[in-house]
XYZ file of C-alpha atoms in Angstrom:
382
model
C -177.942 154.162 -288.957
C -181.055 156.099 -288.027
C -182.393 158.432 -290.717
C -180.956 161.643 -289.263
C -177.498 160.068 -289.288
C -177.903 158.617 -292.772
C -178.618 161.961 -294.398
C -175.308 163.321 -293.118
C -173.000 160.307 -293.352
C -174.339 157.584 -295.694
C -172.046 157.118 -298.673
C -169.893 160.081 -297.627
C -166.212 159.825 -296.715
C -163.597 162.554 -296.188
C -161.636 163.216 -299.366
C -158.581 160.890 -299.172
C -156.235 163.325 -300.911
C -156.930 166.323 -298.656
C -159.107 165.201 -295.751
C -161.858 167.606 -296.869
C -164.993 166.767 -294.874
C -167.284 167.901 -297.703
C -167.308 165.892 -300.923
C -165.319 167.881 -303.504
C -166.846 169.065 -306.767
C -164.975 167.003 -309.332
C -165.424 169.399 -312.233
C -163.840 167.238 -314.884
C -165.038 165.498 -318.024
C -162.338 162.839 -318.240
C -159.698 161.008 -316.175
C -156.084 159.974 -316.729
C -155.564 156.244 -317.257
C -152.383 154.390 -316.297
C -152.805 152.042 -319.253
C -155.620 151.389 -321.742
C -158.579 150.210 -319.673
C -156.638 150.599 -316.416
C -157.999 153.464 -314.323
C -159.046 154.386 -310.796
C -162.711 153.571 -311.391
C -163.457 156.652 -313.479
C -162.909 157.148 -317.183
C -165.553 159.616 -318.455
C -167.979 161.760 -316.459
C -171.085 160.833 -318.407
C -170.544 157.314 -317.108
C -169.243 158.048 -313.613
C -168.204 161.100 -311.639
C -166.868 160.968 -308.046
C -169.228 163.663 -306.736
C -172.199 161.994 -308.397
C -171.138 158.581 -307.107
C -171.230 159.806 -303.491
C -174.689 161.325 -303.999
C -176.009 158.119 -305.565
C -174.765 156.045 -302.627
C -176.412 158.488 -300.239
C -179.732 158.357 -302.116
C -179.660 154.538 -302.141
C -179.140 154.489 -298.371
C -181.996 156.911 -297.701
C -184.454 154.713 -299.630
C -183.045 151.456 -298.217
C -182.058 150.386 -301.717
C -178.881 148.928 -303.153
C -178.279 151.247 -306.117
C -179.084 154.908 -306.692
C -178.942 156.602 -310.090
C -179.173 160.347 -310.600
C -180.427 162.157 -313.687
C -180.498 165.676 -315.083
C -184.157 166.076 -314.037
C -187.070 164.151 -312.625
C -188.453 163.807 -316.147
C -185.130 162.343 -317.320
C -185.479 159.724 -314.574
C -189.016 158.839 -315.706
C -187.799 158.756 -319.316
C -185.160 156.180 -318.334
C -187.772 154.009 -316.599
C -190.032 154.057 -319.657
C -187.094 153.026 -321.840
C -187.221 149.663 -320.080
C -190.383 149.056 -322.130
C -190.960 148.183 -325.799
C -193.778 148.759 -328.315
C -196.889 146.824 -327.346
C -196.235 147.063 -323.607
C -198.851 148.586 -321.328
C -198.616 150.796 -318.236
C -201.223 151.269 -315.499
C -200.878 154.693 -313.903
C -202.642 156.764 -311.281
C -205.281 159.008 -312.860
C -204.142 161.948 -310.735
C -200.490 162.677 -311.421
C -198.001 165.379 -312.291
C -198.765 167.031 -315.629
C -195.247 166.484 -316.936
C -195.555 162.760 -316.294
C -198.904 162.654 -318.088
C -197.344 164.547 -320.998
C -194.358 162.228 -321.437
C -196.699 159.221 -321.222
C -199.276 160.448 -323.734
C -197.315 162.739 -326.044
C -193.969 160.930 -326.262
C -194.019 157.237 -325.368
C -197.573 156.606 -326.591
C -196.184 157.484 -330.032
C -193.797 154.528 -329.727
C -196.566 151.981 -329.264
C -196.797 151.920 -325.467
C -200.333 152.018 -324.088
C -201.224 153.859 -320.883
C -204.242 153.327 -318.630
C -205.068 156.017 -316.053
C -207.052 154.552 -313.159
C -208.212 155.297 -309.643
C -205.520 153.508 -307.649
C -207.431 153.871 -304.424
C -209.507 150.992 -305.837
C -207.397 147.854 -306.311
C -210.234 146.186 -308.227
C -209.900 148.890 -310.874
C -206.158 148.267 -311.085
C -206.757 144.543 -311.554
C -209.391 145.169 -314.233
C -206.780 146.826 -316.460
C -204.130 144.115 -316.148
C -203.358 142.245 -319.357
C -200.563 139.969 -320.540
C -198.936 143.113 -321.964
C -198.866 145.040 -318.672
C -195.229 145.631 -317.744
C -195.326 148.595 -315.338
C -197.607 149.962 -312.633
C -196.839 153.630 -311.938
C -198.030 155.278 -308.745
C -197.755 158.630 -307.049
C -198.597 158.767 -303.357
C -199.558 161.322 -302.212
C -200.754 162.224 -305.711
C -200.192 165.562 -307.384
C -202.223 167.699 -306.791
C -205.263 165.967 -305.225
C -203.251 164.371 -302.392
C -204.798 160.930 -302.883
C -203.111 158.071 -301.030
C -202.299 154.773 -302.743
C -201.680 151.582 -300.758
C -198.161 150.623 -301.853
C -198.252 147.175 -300.228
C -201.528 146.316 -301.980
C -200.106 147.436 -305.330
C -196.923 145.452 -304.682
C -198.960 142.307 -304.051
C -200.670 142.748 -307.430
C -197.416 143.515 -309.241
C -195.654 140.463 -307.788
C -198.616 138.211 -308.583
C -198.508 139.244 -312.241
C -194.757 139.730 -312.698
C -195.132 143.468 -313.311
C -192.728 146.203 -312.231
C -194.035 148.640 -309.626
C -192.618 152.158 -309.697
C -193.480 154.826 -307.126
C -192.900 158.554 -307.465
C -191.926 159.441 -303.891
C -191.305 163.143 -304.510
C -194.073 164.500 -302.239
C -193.303 162.190 -299.307
C -189.487 161.922 -299.540
C -187.578 159.046 -297.903
C -188.142 160.740 -294.552
C -191.899 160.114 -294.661
C -192.077 156.796 -296.529
C -189.885 154.153 -298.205
C -191.730 152.448 -301.090
C -189.015 149.795 -301.584
C -189.691 148.558 -298.052
C -193.366 148.207 -299.014
C -192.592 146.053 -302.060
C -192.005 148.550 -304.878
C -189.358 147.646 -307.458
C -188.133 151.170 -308.024
C -188.626 154.555 -306.442
C -188.262 157.818 -308.319
C -187.683 161.357 -307.060
C -187.725 164.774 -308.543
C -184.644 165.658 -306.493
C -185.326 169.269 -307.480
C -187.965 169.367 -304.766
C -187.553 168.320 -301.118
C -184.278 166.405 -301.425
C -182.346 169.411 -302.721
C -184.723 171.606 -300.760
C -183.498 175.075 -301.678
C -184.977 175.777 -305.135
C -181.546 175.932 -306.758
C -181.134 172.562 -308.535
C -182.855 170.557 -311.270
C -182.284 166.800 -310.806
C -183.974 163.401 -310.716
C -183.132 160.037 -309.181
C -184.098 156.371 -309.205
C -183.341 153.890 -306.409
C -183.730 150.116 -306.749
C -182.835 146.939 -304.847
C -182.605 144.408 -307.681
C -179.135 144.153 -309.249
C -180.405 143.192 -312.720
C -182.852 146.107 -312.824
C -180.107 148.443 -311.617
C -177.831 147.262 -314.414
C -180.486 147.920 -317.054
C -181.179 151.421 -315.749
C -177.475 152.233 -315.435
C -177.020 151.182 -319.070
C -179.809 153.562 -320.110
C -178.385 156.339 -317.920
C -174.958 156.035 -319.546
C -176.177 155.416 -323.081
C -178.664 158.296 -323.163
C -176.512 160.620 -321.082
C -179.140 162.626 -319.177
C -176.891 162.965 -316.129
C -176.440 165.827 -313.647
C -173.236 167.803 -313.311
C -170.979 167.645 -310.242
C -171.917 171.138 -309.025
C -175.573 170.128 -308.795
C -174.646 166.859 -307.075
C -172.667 168.823 -304.501
C -175.615 171.141 -303.833
C -177.992 168.197 -303.377
C -175.585 166.474 -300.981
C -175.524 169.679 -298.966
C -179.311 170.004 -299.051
C -179.914 166.400 -297.988
C -177.959 166.925 -294.758
C -180.913 168.870 -293.329
C -183.709 166.824 -294.952
C -184.948 165.346 -291.682
C -185.044 168.721 -289.951
C -186.765 170.405 -292.870
C -189.364 167.655 -293.275
C -190.244 167.821 -289.594
C -190.926 171.556 -289.949
C -192.721 171.169 -293.292
C -194.997 168.600 -291.649
C -195.630 170.724 -288.550
C -196.460 173.780 -290.632
C -198.528 171.681 -293.005
C -200.719 170.474 -290.156
C -201.212 174.030 -288.905
C -202.087 175.444 -292.329
C -204.381 172.550 -293.264
C -206.371 173.036 -290.043
C -206.586 176.780 -290.642
C -207.868 176.353 -294.191
C -210.399 173.692 -293.199
C -212.121 176.175 -290.896
C -212.016 179.149 -293.273
C -215.432 180.311 -294.534
C -214.169 180.999 -298.082
C -212.609 177.550 -298.520
C -214.739 174.743 -299.946
C -212.470 171.734 -299.407
C -208.943 170.985 -298.210
C -206.957 168.029 -299.542
C -204.394 166.819 -296.986
C -203.886 163.168 -295.955
C -203.467 163.995 -292.270
C -207.192 164.596 -291.803
C -209.061 161.652 -290.315
C -211.826 162.125 -292.880
C -209.371 161.881 -295.798
C -210.555 158.871 -297.889
C -207.356 156.890 -297.325
C -206.149 158.395 -294.048
C -205.694 154.931 -292.511
C -203.358 153.908 -295.354
C -201.422 157.165 -295.060
C -201.037 156.616 -291.325
C -199.800 153.074 -291.947
C -197.219 153.776 -294.645
C -196.120 157.347 -293.831
C -194.298 158.658 -290.742
C -196.051 162.033 -291.000
C -198.203 163.823 -293.571
C -195.915 166.454 -295.065
C -196.381 170.024 -296.180
C -198.219 169.623 -299.502
C -201.826 170.860 -299.386
C -204.420 171.597 -302.057
C -207.689 173.454 -301.503
C -210.659 174.747 -303.466
C -212.673 177.923 -302.993
C -216.399 178.410 -302.499
C -218.219 178.924 -305.847
C -215.207 177.462 -307.719
C -214.424 180.620 -309.685
C -211.136 180.893 -311.585
C -211.156 184.641 -310.969
C -211.231 184.075 -307.203
C -208.263 181.709 -307.367
C -206.281 184.265 -309.376
C -207.249 186.973 -306.893
C -205.916 184.894 -303.988
C -202.713 183.966 -305.780
C -202.010 187.588 -306.714
C -202.431 188.766 -303.106
C -199.977 186.502 -301.317
C -196.953 188.231 -299.781
C -195.106 185.317 -298.114
C -196.285 182.437 -300.308
C -194.591 182.874 -303.686
C -196.439 182.110 -306.925
C -194.077 179.794 -308.790
C -193.719 176.384 -310.374
C -192.175 173.581 -308.302
C -192.384 172.702 -304.614
C -190.352 171.423 -301.680
C -188.136 174.435 -301.090
C -187.576 176.055 -297.708
C -189.785 178.923 -298.853
C -193.551 178.520 -299.159
C -194.792 178.304 -302.739
C -198.275 178.469 -304.196
C -199.484 177.381 -307.594
C -202.540 176.999 -309.795
C -202.367 173.467 -311.228
C -205.040 173.988 -313.916
C -202.978 176.695 -315.631
C -199.483 175.796 -314.456
C -198.185 172.344 -313.485
C -201.148 170.397 -314.942
C -202.058 172.538 -317.954
C -200.845 169.730 -320.261
C -203.698 167.508 -319.024
C -206.987 168.082 -320.923
C -209.600 169.914 -318.866
C -212.083 167.035 -318.989
C -209.414 164.683 -317.594
C -208.533 167.162 -314.840
C -212.148 167.548 -313.821
C -212.636 163.769 -313.593
C -210.246 163.654 -310.632
C -211.559 166.838 -309.036
C -208.913 169.249 -310.291
C -211.133 172.299 -310.600
C -210.392 175.832 -311.771
C -210.306 177.152 -308.201
C -207.878 174.514 -306.903
C -204.766 176.058 -305.350
C -201.747 173.946 -304.385
C -199.518 174.969 -301.522
C -196.006 173.823 -300.773
C -195.810 174.897 -297.141
C -192.282 175.981 -296.274
C -190.396 176.234 -293.009
C -191.188 179.850 -292.146
C -193.016 180.834 -288.963
C -196.496 179.304 -289.137
C -198.178 182.467 -287.810
C -196.784 184.478 -290.714
C -198.106 181.878 -293.141
C -201.579 181.932 -291.571
C -201.637 185.730 -291.692
C -200.622 185.637 -295.350
C -203.438 183.207 -296.151
C -205.923 185.351 -294.222
C -204.941 188.451 -296.195
C -205.059 186.672 -299.568
C -208.410 184.997 -298.903
C -209.871 188.278 -297.629
C -209.198 189.775 -301.083
C -212.043 187.682 -302.578
C -215.083 189.926 -303.050
């Protein structure tokens, strides 16, 4: 199937008992068994639920994987991945990444004897320099959050295979519509389903997709044992959201291009971070591994004043100041005080995350309205 067909049909069948075209919400905790151990494939909803099972098959198909696993949040999915490790193991991670990921690395799993190295993954020599016999996982975001850096997944995969290390890629910003890390050699791909996959700012969920059966079995064991699973109502909403993923991502990308170009030429904007620009440091890699460049944009203001950033954020009318991203509505955020506040200031500044940096999740509204909203908000700076 082509992608636009997959999002609607992959893993989905009409309900055999009623013929319902939409997957029912199986709002049940347990299932009747004909005899001890003899059931219809479901025994307890922490382990398996029919609505969740359909979603997981759909997610696996979208990422060209063999097994999909859904979790109660994106952080629950990352937590499950880290539980593959043991004390003494080491992780090499991008140095620009979501604040919640940084927090779970440094404040939770570092306490259990796992060591984390945060490196510039645009430089493969730097990745190699941190490899040791204890390295068990390479963790990448691409595009990164919020600096929109691009990491070469194939180059990372070559390193991971050479050293027998797992490669995990957070594909939240790109979605399976724009890139498929498993096809580039990654071992597992993770999503904050909350964002573009669900797409309507009404669900919290995470997911992991893998190809390897043994790795899938280990993660499924963790999923069931630890129990951080989503409910059937949320699975239903995500299945519904995914059906328009391709259409939404096309519009997000179109609007993203328009807004990025507008900001780049604005006299009050210092720099725009968007991988679609030819002068983006890794534009050639983005062009090679992505089908388009998406709707996530970050930008800084002239003079880099926190007060100016707050002034802009307070004067938006269409862009909504809120955590998260990937909804149909345009969102704006201030990473230094919101999504990345858990990262120490000196670490933020090392990667260019300044006090005036504003992150935009460009929605699917009319692009002219979005440009006018930006013009009004930027004009408020004195």
